[in-house]
Short mmCIF file of C-alpha atoms in Angstrom, two decimals:
data_model
loop_
_atom_site.label_atom_id
_atom_site.label_comp_id
_atom_site.label_asym_id
_atom_site.label_seq_id
_atom_site.Cartn_x
_atom_site.Cartn_y
_atom_site.Cartn_z
CA MET A 1 -18.39 -25.81 -24.70
CA ALA A 2 -19.16 -22.13 -25.30
CA ASP A 3 -17.49 -18.76 -25.05
CA HIS A 4 -19.06 -15.93 -23.10
CA TYR A 5 -18.41 -12.26 -22.51
CA LEU A 6 -19.41 -10.30 -19.39
CA ASP A 7 -19.02 -6.50 -19.54
CA LYS A 8 -18.44 -4.16 -16.57
CA SER A 9 -21.71 -2.21 -16.98
CA ILE A 10 -22.75 -3.50 -13.61
CA THR A 11 -20.29 -3.97 -10.73
CA TYR A 12 -20.62 -4.79 -7.09
CA ASN A 13 -18.65 -3.54 -4.16
CA ARG A 14 -19.64 -6.23 -1.72
CA TRP A 15 -19.94 -9.95 -1.48
CA ASP A 16 -23.53 -11.02 -1.14
CA ARG A 17 -24.92 -14.47 -1.99
CA SER A 18 -28.41 -12.88 -2.74
CA TYR A 19 -27.18 -11.15 -5.92
CA GLU A 20 -28.77 -12.54 -8.98
CA PRO A 21 -26.28 -14.02 -11.48
CA ARG A 22 -25.48 -11.83 -14.50
CA LEU A 23 -24.46 -14.89 -16.54
CA SER A 24 -24.89 -18.60 -16.43
CA ILE A 25 -22.29 -20.94 -17.88
CA GLN A 26 -21.74 -24.66 -18.18
CA SER A 27 -18.80 -26.59 -16.88
CA GLY A 28 -15.87 -26.27 -19.44
CA ASP A 29 -17.05 -22.96 -20.85
CA THR A 30 -14.77 -19.95 -21.41
CA VAL A 31 -15.70 -16.52 -20.25
CA THR A 32 -14.00 -13.13 -20.79
CA ILE A 33 -14.67 -10.76 -17.84
CA GLU A 34 -14.34 -7.05 -18.27
CA MET A 35 -13.26 -5.28 -15.00
CA ASN A 36 -12.90 -1.81 -13.70
CA ASP A 37 -9.81 -0.74 -11.77
CA ALA A 38 -9.89 -0.95 -7.96
CA SER A 39 -11.55 2.46 -7.68
CA ASP A 40 -14.50 1.05 -9.65
CA GLY A 41 -14.02 3.60 -12.48
CA GLN A 42 -13.62 6.68 -10.33
CA LEU A 43 -10.08 7.29 -11.51
CA SER A 44 -8.61 7.73 -15.00
CA LYS A 45 -5.15 8.18 -16.46
CA GLU A 46 -5.71 11.98 -16.05
CA SER A 47 -6.53 11.71 -12.33
CA THR A 48 -4.67 13.53 -9.58
CA ALA A 49 -4.13 12.94 -5.91
CA THR A 50 -6.95 15.35 -5.19
CA ASP A 51 -9.32 13.22 -7.30
CA TRP A 52 -8.39 10.15 -5.26
CA GLU A 53 -8.80 12.06 -2.06
CA LYS A 54 -12.31 12.94 -3.00
CA ALA A 55 -13.27 9.53 -4.33
CA ASP A 56 -15.72 7.27 -2.52
CA LYS A 57 -13.52 4.64 -0.83
CA MET A 58 -16.58 2.56 -0.03
CA ARG A 59 -16.70 1.73 -3.81
CA VAL A 60 -13.41 -0.08 -3.61
CA HIS A 61 -13.29 -2.80 -5.22
CA GLY A 62 -15.61 -3.12 -8.21
CA LEU A 63 -16.31 -6.74 -8.92
CA THR A 64 -17.79 -8.08 -12.13
CA GLY A 65 -20.24 -11.00 -11.79
CA PRO A 66 -21.72 -13.07 -10.21
CA ILE A 67 -21.35 -15.83 -12.77
CA GLU A 68 -23.44 -18.97 -12.21
CA VAL A 69 -21.86 -22.31 -12.93
CA ALA A 70 -24.66 -24.66 -13.69
CA GLY A 71 -24.96 -27.59 -11.24
CA ALA A 72 -22.44 -26.20 -8.74
CA GLY A 73 -23.25 -26.74 -5.06
CA LYS A 74 -21.68 -26.95 -1.72
CA GLY A 75 -18.94 -29.51 -1.54
CA ASP A 76 -17.97 -29.08 -5.19
CA ARG A 77 -15.07 -27.02 -6.51
CA LEU A 78 -14.23 -24.86 -9.48
CA LYS A 79 -11.14 -25.50 -11.54
CA ILE A 80 -10.36 -22.11 -13.19
CA ASP A 81 -7.75 -21.96 -15.96
CA ILE A 82 -6.51 -18.41 -16.30
CA ILE A 83 -6.00 -18.02 -20.05
CA ASP A 84 -5.22 -14.33 -20.74
CA TYR A 85 -5.18 -10.73 -19.48
CA GLU A 86 -5.58 -7.62 -21.53
CA HIS A 87 -4.91 -4.26 -19.90
CA GLU A 88 -5.96 -0.75 -21.11
CA HIS A 89 -2.47 0.80 -21.06
CA TRP A 90 -2.69 2.62 -17.79
CA ALA A 91 -2.67 2.01 -14.04
CA TRP A 92 -2.39 3.75 -10.70
CA THR A 93 -0.82 3.22 -7.24
CA SER A 94 -1.49 5.39 -4.19
CA ILE A 95 -0.51 6.24 -0.68
CA ILE A 96 -3.31 6.96 1.79
CA PRO A 97 -2.39 8.23 5.25
CA GLY A 98 -3.41 5.73 7.96
CA LEU A 99 -3.41 2.72 5.54
CA GLY A 100 -0.70 0.45 4.21
CA LEU A 101 2.42 -0.97 5.94
CA LEU A 102 3.92 2.42 6.84
CA ASP A 103 0.55 3.71 7.86
CA THR A 104 1.84 6.52 10.16
CA GLU A 105 4.73 7.72 8.06
CA PHE A 106 3.01 9.59 5.17
CA ASP A 107 0.61 12.45 5.90
CA GLU A 108 -0.56 13.32 2.41
CA VAL A 109 -2.42 11.36 -0.34
CA PHE A 110 -0.15 10.51 -3.25
CA LEU A 111 -1.14 9.13 -6.66
CA GLN A 112 1.16 7.63 -9.18
CA ILE A 113 -0.21 7.15 -12.75
CA TRP A 114 1.55 4.55 -14.77
CA GLU A 115 1.60 4.49 -18.52
CA LEU A 116 1.71 0.79 -19.55
CA GLY A 117 3.41 -0.65 -22.61
CA GLU A 118 2.58 -4.15 -23.59
CA THR A 119 5.12 -5.69 -21.13
CA GLN A 120 6.78 -2.86 -19.31
CA THR A 121 6.40 0.66 -17.83
CA CYS A 122 8.93 3.40 -17.78
CA SER A 123 6.73 5.81 -15.86
CA MET A 124 8.96 6.00 -12.76
CA PRO A 125 12.19 8.08 -13.33
CA GLY A 126 15.28 5.90 -13.79
CA LEU A 127 13.36 2.59 -13.70
CA THR A 128 11.83 0.06 -16.13
CA LEU A 129 9.38 -2.26 -14.45
CA ASP A 130 8.05 -5.48 -15.90
CA LEU A 131 4.34 -6.15 -16.05
CA ASN A 132 2.83 -9.41 -14.71
CA PRO A 133 -0.91 -8.92 -14.90
CA PHE A 134 -3.20 -10.80 -12.48
CA CYS A 135 -6.54 -10.53 -10.68
CA GLY A 136 -6.21 -9.28 -7.14
CA ILE A 137 -9.71 -10.72 -6.56
CA ILE A 138 -11.12 -13.98 -7.87
CA GLY A 139 -13.66 -15.63 -5.60
CA VAL A 140 -17.02 -17.17 -5.18
CA GLN A 141 -19.97 -16.09 -3.00
CA ARG A 142 -19.53 -16.73 0.73
CA GLU A 143 -21.75 -19.16 2.57
CA ALA A 144 -22.96 -16.66 5.17
CA LEU A 145 -26.00 -14.50 4.48
CA GLY A 146 -25.62 -10.65 4.16
CA GLU A 147 -23.25 -8.10 2.71
CA PHE A 148 -19.45 -8.28 3.26
CA ARG A 149 -16.70 -5.85 2.35
CA THR A 150 -14.48 -6.99 -0.37
CA ARG A 151 -11.15 -6.21 1.42
CA PRO A 152 -10.71 -9.37 3.64
CA PRO A 153 -10.05 -12.60 1.71
CA GLY A 154 -11.03 -15.97 3.00
CA ALA A 155 -11.76 -19.60 2.07
CA PHE A 156 -13.92 -18.37 -0.74
CA GLY A 157 -10.97 -16.65 -2.36
CA GLY A 158 -11.57 -12.93 -2.86
CA ASN A 159 -8.95 -10.28 -2.30
CA MET A 160 -6.04 -12.62 -2.06
CA ASP A 161 -3.62 -10.37 -3.99
CA VAL A 162 -1.60 -13.48 -4.90
CA LYS A 163 0.66 -12.20 -7.75
CA HIS A 164 1.07 -15.68 -9.28
CA LEU A 165 -2.58 -15.67 -10.45
CA VAL A 166 -1.08 -14.93 -13.92
CA ALA A 167 -2.07 -16.30 -17.21
CA GLY A 168 -1.21 -20.04 -17.40
CA SER A 169 -2.15 -20.58 -13.81
CA THR A 170 -4.99 -22.87 -12.53
CA LEU A 171 -6.99 -21.81 -9.49
CA HIS A 172 -9.17 -24.23 -7.49
CA LEU A 173 -11.90 -22.65 -5.35
CA PRO A 174 -14.37 -24.37 -3.06
CA VAL A 175 -18.11 -23.85 -3.76
CA PHE A 176 -20.35 -22.76 -0.84
CA VAL A 177 -23.65 -21.67 -2.51
CA PRO A 178 -25.72 -23.01 -5.42
CA GLY A 179 -24.23 -21.85 -8.73
CA ALA A 180 -20.96 -20.74 -6.95
CA GLY A 181 -21.33 -16.99 -7.82
CA LEU A 182 -17.95 -16.40 -9.41
CA CYS A 183 -16.68 -12.82 -9.37
CA ALA A 184 -13.42 -11.20 -10.39
CA GLY A 185 -11.85 -7.68 -10.20
CA ASP A 186 -9.07 -5.58 -8.72
CA CYS A 187 -6.56 -6.32 -11.47
CA HIS A 188 -2.94 -5.42 -10.99
CA ALA A 189 -0.51 -4.92 -13.85
CA ALA A 190 2.30 -5.63 -11.41
CA GLN A 191 2.72 -6.01 -7.65
CA GLY A 192 5.43 -6.87 -5.10
CA ASP A 193 4.63 -9.51 -2.51
CA GLY A 194 3.32 -7.37 0.35
CA GLU A 195 1.66 -4.67 -1.72
CA VAL A 196 3.02 -2.41 1.00
CA SER A 197 1.72 1.07 0.14
CA ILE A 198 -1.83 -0.44 -0.17
CA ASN A 199 -1.92 -0.83 -3.95
CA GLY A 200 -0.35 -2.71 -6.77
CA MET A 201 -0.56 -1.18 -10.23
CA GLU A 202 -4.31 -0.91 -10.18
CA ALA A 203 -5.60 -1.29 -13.81
CA PRO A 204 -8.83 -1.88 -15.71
CA MET A 205 -8.51 -5.12 -17.55
CA LYS A 206 -10.11 -8.08 -19.26
CA VAL A 207 -9.43 -11.62 -17.99
CA THR A 208 -10.29 -14.83 -19.93
CA LEU A 209 -11.05 -17.88 -17.79
CA ARG A 210 -11.92 -21.48 -18.54
CA VAL A 211 -14.19 -22.79 -15.70
CA GLU A 212 -14.69 -26.47 -14.97
CA LEU A 213 -16.98 -27.83 -12.26
CA ILE A 214 -15.61 -30.73 -10.24
CA LYS A 215 -18.33 -32.49 -8.33
CA ASP A 216 -18.01 -33.87 -4.83
CA ALA A 217 -14.45 -32.49 -4.34
CA PRO A 218 -14.39 -30.59 -1.13
CA LEU A 219 -11.57 -28.06 -0.69
CA GLU A 220 -10.94 -26.10 2.55
CA SER A 221 -9.33 -23.04 0.90
CA PRO A 222 -8.06 -21.87 -2.51
CA TYR A 223 -5.34 -23.94 -4.18
CA LEU A 224 -3.18 -22.67 -7.06
CA ILE A 225 -0.98 -24.34 -9.67
CA THR A 226 1.19 -21.66 -11.29
CA PRO A 227 4.05 -21.43 -13.75
CA GLY A 228 4.91 -17.96 -12.23
CA GLU A 229 8.52 -17.37 -11.29
CA LEU A 230 9.49 -15.65 -8.03
CA VAL A 231 10.83 -12.93 -10.25
CA SER A 232 10.36 -12.28 -13.96
CA PRO A 233 13.04 -13.76 -16.30
CA ARG A 234 14.49 -10.34 -17.01
CA TYR A 235 14.85 -9.57 -13.34
CA SER A 236 16.57 -12.91 -12.62
CA ALA A 237 19.22 -12.19 -15.22
CA LYS A 238 20.82 -9.62 -12.87
CA PRO A 239 21.60 -9.56 -9.11
CA ILE A 240 18.85 -9.23 -6.61
CA HIS A 241 19.31 -6.77 -3.67
CA ALA A 242 18.12 -8.44 -0.37
CA PHE A 243 17.37 -6.39 2.72
CA ILE A 244 17.38 -8.68 5.72
CA GLU A 245 15.92 -8.04 9.22
CA SER A 246 15.56 -10.40 12.19
CA GLY A 247 13.61 -9.93 15.38
CA GLU A 248 10.44 -10.91 17.26
CA ASP A 249 7.83 -8.76 15.54
CA PRO A 250 7.37 -9.78 11.92
CA ARG A 251 5.38 -6.68 10.98
CA GLU A 252 8.00 -4.34 12.40
CA LEU A 253 10.62 -6.26 10.55
CA CYS A 254 8.72 -5.78 7.25
CA LYS A 255 8.55 -2.09 8.01
CA ASN A 256 12.33 -1.93 8.54
CA VAL A 257 12.96 -3.80 5.33
CA VAL A 258 10.67 -1.42 3.34
CA ARG A 259 12.35 1.65 4.95
CA ARG A 260 15.71 0.38 3.89
CA ALA A 261 14.48 -0.28 0.29
CA ILE A 262 13.00 3.18 0.15
CA ARG A 263 16.25 4.76 1.20
CA TYR A 264 18.12 2.72 -1.40
CA LEU A 265 15.75 3.86 -4.22
CA GLN A 266 16.05 7.43 -3.08
CA GLU A 267 19.83 7.33 -3.03
CA ARG A 268 20.36 5.38 -6.26
CA VAL A 269 18.01 7.17 -8.70
CA GLY A 270 16.83 10.25 -6.71
CA LEU A 271 13.10 9.31 -6.21
CA THR A 272 11.12 11.07 -3.63
CA ARG A 273 10.16 9.10 -0.53
CA GLN A 274 6.65 8.76 -1.93
CA GLN A 275 7.76 7.59 -5.31
CA ALA A 276 10.11 5.09 -3.63
CA TYR A 277 7.30 3.75 -1.37
CA VAL A 278 4.92 3.10 -4.25
CA THR A 279 7.78 1.48 -6.22
CA CYS A 280 8.29 -0.93 -3.26
CA SER A 281 4.56 -1.70 -3.41
CA VAL A 282 4.81 -2.81 -7.11
CA VAL A 283 8.16 -4.57 -7.18
CA LEU A 284 9.72 -5.36 -3.78
CA ASP A 285 8.94 -8.95 -2.62
CA LEU A 286 8.70 -9.56 1.13
CA LYS A 287 9.48 -13.15 2.23
CA VAL A 288 9.59 -15.07 5.43
CA SER A 289 13.18 -16.49 5.48
CA GLN A 290 13.04 -18.42 8.71
CA LEU A 291 10.60 -19.16 11.61
CA VAL A 292 12.52 -21.91 13.38
CA ASN A 293 14.59 -19.79 15.74
CA THR A 294 11.85 -19.04 18.19
CA PRO A 295 10.88 -16.28 19.01
CA THR A 296 13.06 -14.71 16.27
CA THR A 297 11.70 -14.36 12.73
CA THR A 298 13.74 -13.29 9.66
CA ILE A 299 12.14 -11.20 6.94
CA THR A 300 13.89 -10.46 3.56
CA GLY A 301 12.90 -7.95 1.01
CA TYR A 302 14.05 -8.64 -2.60
CA LEU A 303 14.59 -5.85 -5.07
CA PRO A 304 15.84 -6.74 -8.57
CA ASP A 305 18.77 -4.73 -9.94
CA ALA A 306 17.36 -5.09 -13.46
CA ILE A 307 14.74 -2.50 -12.80
CA PHE A 308 17.41 0.30 -12.89
CA ASP A 309 17.93 1.95 -16.24
#
């Protein structure tokens, strides 16, 4: 077994199985991967909304890799133990008109810069938010030839934005091409289920993974074993505010839940509507509560009381 390090001196903004591997590892090896934030290094902790407005959105997301796993081939799987994350003490979250859940309700670009402590951030007035770092993107190269944007996830993994990809979790990914072509990026220091404004807390980070090749073990789509709680231990020690909506259009229900949570944050701690929206993106959890009462769906948004100072 060996330890490896892969820096972020070269990143890719597309999936493409023709990319040459930057690193080759053996089954059982450990690798630490250095990753840019989702802007691929275009933003910094001094950036403004104007900087983000001018940034090249075609560079979202910067992926570090590919990593070749020796002997991997179609029909195998990778077992990836997520060992550790290390952030660089800052992150950002934005609003972009035309994108996100409430895509027609904000007409100006907004950028929130978060100063990160080891486990929390107090960058939003009146709130203390817990950090739960994870990779928004972990994936392998797709089977199809050509270049593909990083935004859509799929059977190969990719931009899944599953916030339970925390340290201590084990991710299984199917292999589609020789060597697998493992890549990672788009780290979030925290995120609510739904990532409603279009970002979590986007942060440059390092992730340390242990990668094991399992031969002849087909898998149709990613599979995760996680110790992650639905909410952090500190959050679960106090009540949770639940905003409940029922109706026939799940996406509209989600919008109504988020609008109500935004109003609650505005009224309780005096946030602007923009500040409240990005706060929802990093801490509000949207869940499907029921699907059995056809055609009605129930969506619930959970907001922990413990975030309020």
